[in-house]
XYZ file of C-alpha atoms in Angstrom:
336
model
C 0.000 0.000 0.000
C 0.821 3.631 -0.722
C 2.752 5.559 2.273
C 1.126 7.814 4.392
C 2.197 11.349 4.152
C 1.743 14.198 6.935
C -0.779 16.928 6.303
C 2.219 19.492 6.852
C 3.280 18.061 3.450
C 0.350 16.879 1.703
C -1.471 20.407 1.992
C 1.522 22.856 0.828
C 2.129 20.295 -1.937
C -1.607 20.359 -3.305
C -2.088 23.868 -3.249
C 1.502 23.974 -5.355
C 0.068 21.141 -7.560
C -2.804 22.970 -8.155
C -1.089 26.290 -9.124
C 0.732 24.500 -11.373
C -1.642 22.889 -13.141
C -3.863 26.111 -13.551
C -0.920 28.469 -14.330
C 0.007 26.595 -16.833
C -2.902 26.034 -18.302
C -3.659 29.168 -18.489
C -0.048 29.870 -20.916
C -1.612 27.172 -23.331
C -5.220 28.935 -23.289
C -2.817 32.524 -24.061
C -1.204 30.822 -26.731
C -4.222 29.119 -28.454
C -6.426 32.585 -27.791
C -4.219 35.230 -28.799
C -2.914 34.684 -32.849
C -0.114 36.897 -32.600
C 1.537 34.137 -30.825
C 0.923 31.180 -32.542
C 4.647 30.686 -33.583
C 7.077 27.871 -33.745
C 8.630 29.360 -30.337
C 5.731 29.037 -28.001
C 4.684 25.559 -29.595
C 7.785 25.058 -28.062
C 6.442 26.463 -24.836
C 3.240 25.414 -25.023
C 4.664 21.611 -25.095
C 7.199 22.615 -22.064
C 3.325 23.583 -20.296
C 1.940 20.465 -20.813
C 4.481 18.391 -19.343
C 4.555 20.975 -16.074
C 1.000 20.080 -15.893
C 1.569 16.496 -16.140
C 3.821 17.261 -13.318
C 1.513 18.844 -10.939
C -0.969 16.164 -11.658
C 1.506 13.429 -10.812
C 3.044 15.004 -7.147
C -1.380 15.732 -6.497
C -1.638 11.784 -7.248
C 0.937 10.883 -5.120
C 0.509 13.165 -1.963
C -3.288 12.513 -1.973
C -4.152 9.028 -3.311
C -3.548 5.674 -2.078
C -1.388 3.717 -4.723
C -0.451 0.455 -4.618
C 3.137 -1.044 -5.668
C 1.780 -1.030 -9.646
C 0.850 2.316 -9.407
C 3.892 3.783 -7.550
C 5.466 2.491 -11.065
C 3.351 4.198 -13.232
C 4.031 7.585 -10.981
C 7.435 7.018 -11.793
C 6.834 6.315 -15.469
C 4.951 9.845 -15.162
C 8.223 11.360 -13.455
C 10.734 10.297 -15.798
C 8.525 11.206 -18.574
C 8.135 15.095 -17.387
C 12.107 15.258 -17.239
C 12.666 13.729 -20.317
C 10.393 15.950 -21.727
C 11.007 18.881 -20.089
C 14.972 18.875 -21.135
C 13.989 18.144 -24.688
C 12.044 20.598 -25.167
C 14.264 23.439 -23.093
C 17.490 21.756 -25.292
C 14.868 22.369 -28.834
C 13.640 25.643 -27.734
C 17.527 26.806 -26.762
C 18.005 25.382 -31.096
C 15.165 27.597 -31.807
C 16.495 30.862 -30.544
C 20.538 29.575 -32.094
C 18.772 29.426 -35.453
C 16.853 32.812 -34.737
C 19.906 34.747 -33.870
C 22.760 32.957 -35.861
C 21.013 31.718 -38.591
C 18.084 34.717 -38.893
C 17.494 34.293 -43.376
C 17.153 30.517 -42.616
C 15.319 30.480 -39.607
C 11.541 30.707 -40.599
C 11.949 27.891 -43.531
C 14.291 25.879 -40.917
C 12.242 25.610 -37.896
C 9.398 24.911 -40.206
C 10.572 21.649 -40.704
C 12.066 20.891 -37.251
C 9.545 21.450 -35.278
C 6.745 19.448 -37.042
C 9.582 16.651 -36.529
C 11.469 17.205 -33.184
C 7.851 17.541 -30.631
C 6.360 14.611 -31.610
C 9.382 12.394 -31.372
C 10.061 14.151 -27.811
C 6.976 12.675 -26.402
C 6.898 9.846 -28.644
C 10.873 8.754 -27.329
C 9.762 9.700 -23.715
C 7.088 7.649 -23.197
C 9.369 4.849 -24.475
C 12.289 5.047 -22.648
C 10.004 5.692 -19.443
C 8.152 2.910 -19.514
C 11.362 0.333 -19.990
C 11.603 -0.362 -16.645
C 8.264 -1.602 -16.624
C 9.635 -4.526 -18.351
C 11.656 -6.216 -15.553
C 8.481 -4.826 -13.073
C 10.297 -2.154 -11.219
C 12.791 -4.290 -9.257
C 15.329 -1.442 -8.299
C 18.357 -4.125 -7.131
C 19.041 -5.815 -10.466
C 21.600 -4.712 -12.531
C 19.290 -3.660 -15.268
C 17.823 -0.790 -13.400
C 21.583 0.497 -12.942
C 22.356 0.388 -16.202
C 19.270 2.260 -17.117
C 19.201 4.965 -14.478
C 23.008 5.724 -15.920
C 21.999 6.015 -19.275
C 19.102 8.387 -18.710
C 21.165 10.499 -16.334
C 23.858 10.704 -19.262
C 21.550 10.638 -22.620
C 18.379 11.968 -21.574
C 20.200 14.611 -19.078
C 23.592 15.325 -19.280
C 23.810 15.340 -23.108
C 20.493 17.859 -23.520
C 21.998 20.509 -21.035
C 25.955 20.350 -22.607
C 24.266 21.362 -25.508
C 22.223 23.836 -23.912
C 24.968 25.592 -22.754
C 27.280 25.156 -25.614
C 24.234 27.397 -27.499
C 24.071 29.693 -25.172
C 27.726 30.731 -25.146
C 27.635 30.614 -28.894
C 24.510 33.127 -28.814
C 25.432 35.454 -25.988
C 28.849 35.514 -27.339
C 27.127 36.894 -30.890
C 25.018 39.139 -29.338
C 28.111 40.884 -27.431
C 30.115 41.194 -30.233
C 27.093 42.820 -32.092
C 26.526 45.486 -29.282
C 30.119 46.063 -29.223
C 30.098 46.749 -33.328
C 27.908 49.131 -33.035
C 29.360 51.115 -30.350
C 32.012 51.443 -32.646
C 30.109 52.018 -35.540
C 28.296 55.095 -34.048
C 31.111 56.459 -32.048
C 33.350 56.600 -35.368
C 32.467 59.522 -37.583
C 33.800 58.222 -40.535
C 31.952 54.752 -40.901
C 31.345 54.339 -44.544
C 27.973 52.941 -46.206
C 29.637 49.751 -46.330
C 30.094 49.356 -42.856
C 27.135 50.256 -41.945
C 25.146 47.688 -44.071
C 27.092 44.737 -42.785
C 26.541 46.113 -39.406
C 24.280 44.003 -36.980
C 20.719 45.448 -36.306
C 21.076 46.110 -32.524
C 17.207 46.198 -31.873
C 16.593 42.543 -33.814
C 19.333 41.397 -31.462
C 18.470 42.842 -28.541
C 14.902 41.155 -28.949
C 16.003 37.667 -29.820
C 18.577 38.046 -26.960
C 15.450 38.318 -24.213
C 13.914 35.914 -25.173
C 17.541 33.793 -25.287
C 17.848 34.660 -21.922
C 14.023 33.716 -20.719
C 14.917 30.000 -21.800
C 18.316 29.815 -20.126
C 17.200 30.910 -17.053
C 14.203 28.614 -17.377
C 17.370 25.895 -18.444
C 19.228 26.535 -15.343
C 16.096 26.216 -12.698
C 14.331 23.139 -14.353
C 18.119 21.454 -13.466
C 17.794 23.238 -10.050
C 14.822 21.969 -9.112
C 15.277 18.250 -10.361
C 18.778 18.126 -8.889
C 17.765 16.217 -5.551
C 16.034 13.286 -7.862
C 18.938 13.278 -9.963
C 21.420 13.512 -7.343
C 19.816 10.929 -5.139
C 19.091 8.069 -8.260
C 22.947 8.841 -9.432
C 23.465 7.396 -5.609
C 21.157 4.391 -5.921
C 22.145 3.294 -8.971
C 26.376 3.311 -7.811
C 25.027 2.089 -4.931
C 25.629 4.616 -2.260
C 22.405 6.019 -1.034
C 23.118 6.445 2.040
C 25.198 9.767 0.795
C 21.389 11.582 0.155
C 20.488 14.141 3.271
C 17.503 13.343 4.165
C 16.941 17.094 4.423
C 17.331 16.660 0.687
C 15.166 14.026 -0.330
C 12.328 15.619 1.821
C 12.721 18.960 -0.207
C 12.644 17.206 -3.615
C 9.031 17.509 -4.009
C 9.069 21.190 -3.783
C 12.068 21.740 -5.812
C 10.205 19.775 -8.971
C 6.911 21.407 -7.748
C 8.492 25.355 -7.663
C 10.291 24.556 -11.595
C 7.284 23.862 -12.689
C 5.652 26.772 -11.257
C 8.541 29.314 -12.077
C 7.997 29.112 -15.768
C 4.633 30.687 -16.247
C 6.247 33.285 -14.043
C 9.693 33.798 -16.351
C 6.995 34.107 -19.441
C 4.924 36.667 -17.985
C 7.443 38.791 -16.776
C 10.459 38.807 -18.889
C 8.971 37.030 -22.320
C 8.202 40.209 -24.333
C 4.868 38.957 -26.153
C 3.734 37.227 -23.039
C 3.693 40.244 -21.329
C 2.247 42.780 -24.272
C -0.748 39.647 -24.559
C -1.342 39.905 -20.920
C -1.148 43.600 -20.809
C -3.396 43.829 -23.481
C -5.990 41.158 -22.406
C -6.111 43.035 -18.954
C -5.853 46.574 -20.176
C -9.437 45.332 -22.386
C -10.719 43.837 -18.892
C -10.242 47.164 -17.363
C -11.836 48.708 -19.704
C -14.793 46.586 -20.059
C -15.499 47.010 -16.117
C -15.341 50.833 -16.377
C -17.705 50.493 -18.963
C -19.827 48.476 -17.250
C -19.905 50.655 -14.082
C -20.441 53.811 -16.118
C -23.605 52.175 -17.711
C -24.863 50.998 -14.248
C -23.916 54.674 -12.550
C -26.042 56.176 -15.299
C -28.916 53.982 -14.898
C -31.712 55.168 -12.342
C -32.111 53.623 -8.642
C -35.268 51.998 -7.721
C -38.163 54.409 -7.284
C -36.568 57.309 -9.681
C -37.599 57.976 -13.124
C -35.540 60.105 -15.885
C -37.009 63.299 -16.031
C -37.143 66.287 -19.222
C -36.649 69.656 -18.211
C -40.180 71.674 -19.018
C -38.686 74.307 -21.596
C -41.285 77.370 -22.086
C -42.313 78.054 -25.461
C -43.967 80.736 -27.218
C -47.352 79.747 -28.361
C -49.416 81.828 -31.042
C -53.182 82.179 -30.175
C -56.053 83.354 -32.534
C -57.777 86.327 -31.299
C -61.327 87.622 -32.695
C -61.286 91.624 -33.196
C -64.846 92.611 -34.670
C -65.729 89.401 -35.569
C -62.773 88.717 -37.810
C -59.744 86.266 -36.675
C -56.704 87.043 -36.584
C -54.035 84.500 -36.533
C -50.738 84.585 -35.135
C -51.765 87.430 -32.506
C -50.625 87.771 -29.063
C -52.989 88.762 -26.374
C -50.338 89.703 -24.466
C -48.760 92.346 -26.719
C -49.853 95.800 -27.879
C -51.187 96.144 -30.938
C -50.612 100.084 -30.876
C-alpha cells in the first residue's frame, strides 16, 4: 500500500500542484487565444506547459491518493517522462532561438521543418524510454535498473543541457560582439555605407537576446529543481544512497513542484509577447469594467424615473377683433 504522508506536506504540496496545473494552463489557453503568438517558439512552450502540468498532476496523485506497488510504477513512469520531456524541449527551444539569432534568413523555412519533426518524437521517445523499466516490473536491485538509471542520467540529461549551454555561449557571445560593433560604428564619424550595411541590427538582437535569456534561465532552474532526484538516483544506482540528506530528499518535491511553477512566471514577466498579450488582455478587462460601471452609474435607482426639463415656449393664439380672426396674434402684446 501507498505511504502515508503528513498533512504538513500533503497540503503545501496540493495547493503547489494545483497552481501548477492552472498556471500553466492558463499559458496554453494565451497561446491558443491570442494569434499573434501562434509561432514555432511558443509551440515550443506550449509543449514545455503540458508536461509541467503532467507534473503537478503526478506530485497531487501521489501526496493525496492511495497507490499500490503497480501504481507507484506508473508515478514514476509519469516522473521520468516530465524530465525527459522537459529537457527536450528546453534543449529544442535553446536550437530555436541559435537558429533565430545565428542563422536569422534561414530560420523561418528551418524551424518549419524541425519542429513538425522534433515535438512529436520528444513525447513519442519519452514515453518509451520511461516505460522500460516496466519490463523487468520495477525491481530497483538488479543490474538492469543500474544500467538504465546511468543512461538516462547521461543521454536523456547530461547530453540535452551540454548542448544547452554550448548554445548559449555561442549566442550570448554573438550578441556581445554585435553590441560592441555598433558602439564602434556610431562612435566613429567616418563609418562608410559599407560598414554600416554589414553592421548588426542592434534592436533585432536585442529582442532575440530576451527571449535567449528567458529559456536559459528557465534551463538553469528546471536542473535546479530536479537536482535532488537526480542527485539521489545517481546514488542508488552506484550504490551509495546512504550519501542523500535526508533534508534533501524531503525537499525534492518542492524543488520539482516550484520549476514547474517558475515558468509561467519567467513568461509573464520577462517574455516580451507574453507580457504585451497579458497587458493587453487586462488593459481590455479594465476597460470593459469601467464600462460596465459607467452604464450601471447612469442607470436610475429603484423608485426614480428620468425626467425632461419643461422648456417654455412661445405659443401663437387666434384672437377675434370685430368678428374677424386674426391669426398669429398675441394677447399679451400691444397692438398700438
Amino acid at each position: 500500500m501507498s505511504q502515508a504522508y503528513s498533512l504538513k506536506l500533503v497540503i503545501p504540496l496540493s495547493i503547489l500542484s494545483v497552481s501548477v496545473i492552472v498556471t500553466n494552463t492558463l499559458v496554453c489557453l494565451l497561446v491558443y487565444k491570442v494569434k499573434s503568438m501562434r509561432n514555432y517558439t511558443n509551440g515550443f512552450v506550449v509543449s514545455l506547459a503540458i508536461s509541467d502540468i503532467v507534473t503537478g498532476v503526478a506530485i497531487l496523485i501521489q501526496y493525496n491518493a492511495k497507490l499500490h506497488e503497480w501504481s507507484r510504477a506508473t508515478l514514476n513512469v509519469l516522473y521520468a517522462i516530465v524530465l525527459f520531456v522537459g529537457a527536450s524541449n528546453l534543449c529544442a527551444v535553446t536550437y530555436d532561438r541559435y537558429l533565430a539569432i545565428l542563422h536569422p534568413f534561414s530560420y523561418a523555412e528551418t524551424i518549419a521543418k524541425v519542429f513538425k519533426i522534433v515535438v512529436p518524437v520528444i513525447w513519442i521517445f519519452s514515453v518509451v524510454v520511461a516505460c522500460i523499466p516496466l519490463t523487468w516490473e520495477g525491481n530497483t536491485t538488479i543490474l538492469h535498473t543500474r544500467i538504465y538509471i546511468v543512461f538516462f542520467l547521461i543521454i536523456c540529461i547530461a547530453l540535452p543541457y551540454v548542448l544547452i549551454v554550448c548554445a548559449n555561449y555561442k549566442i550570448f557571445r554573438l550578441v556581445r560582439q554585435c553590441v560592441r560593433r555598433e558602439r564602434e560604428l556610431s562612435i566613429s564619424s567616418h563609418a562608410s555605407k559599407a560598414d554600416t550595411k554589414k553592421k548588426c541590427t542592434p534592436r533585432k538582437i536585442s529582442s532575440e537576446a530576451k527571449v535567449a535569456r528567458v529559456f536559459a534561465v528557465a534551463s538553469f532552474m528546471f536542473v535546479l529543481s530536479y537536482f535532488p532526484s537526480l542527485f539521489w538516483s545517481a546514488a542508488n544506482a552506484v550504490g551509495h544512497k546512504e550519501v542523500v540528506p535526508t533534508l534533501l530528499l524531503d525537499f525534492s518535491p518542492f524543488c520539482v513542484v516550484f520549476g514547474s511553477l517558475v515558468n509561467p512566471v519567467l513568461y509573464s514577466f520577462m517574455k516580451p509577447d507574453f507580457r504585451r498579450a497579458l497587458e493587453k488582455i487586462l488593459s481590455g478587462k479594465r476597460a470593459y469594467l469601467n464600462s460596465r460601471r459607467s452604464q450601471r452609474s447612469s442607470m436610475p435607482s429603484i423608485g426614480e424615473t428620468y425626467s425632461t426639463p419643461i422648456v417654455p415656449m412661445k405659443t401663437k393664439q387666434t384672437l377675434v377683433v370685430n368678428g374677424v380672426l386674426c391669426k398669429g396674434s398675441d394677447p399679451t402684446e400691444s397692438n398700438v
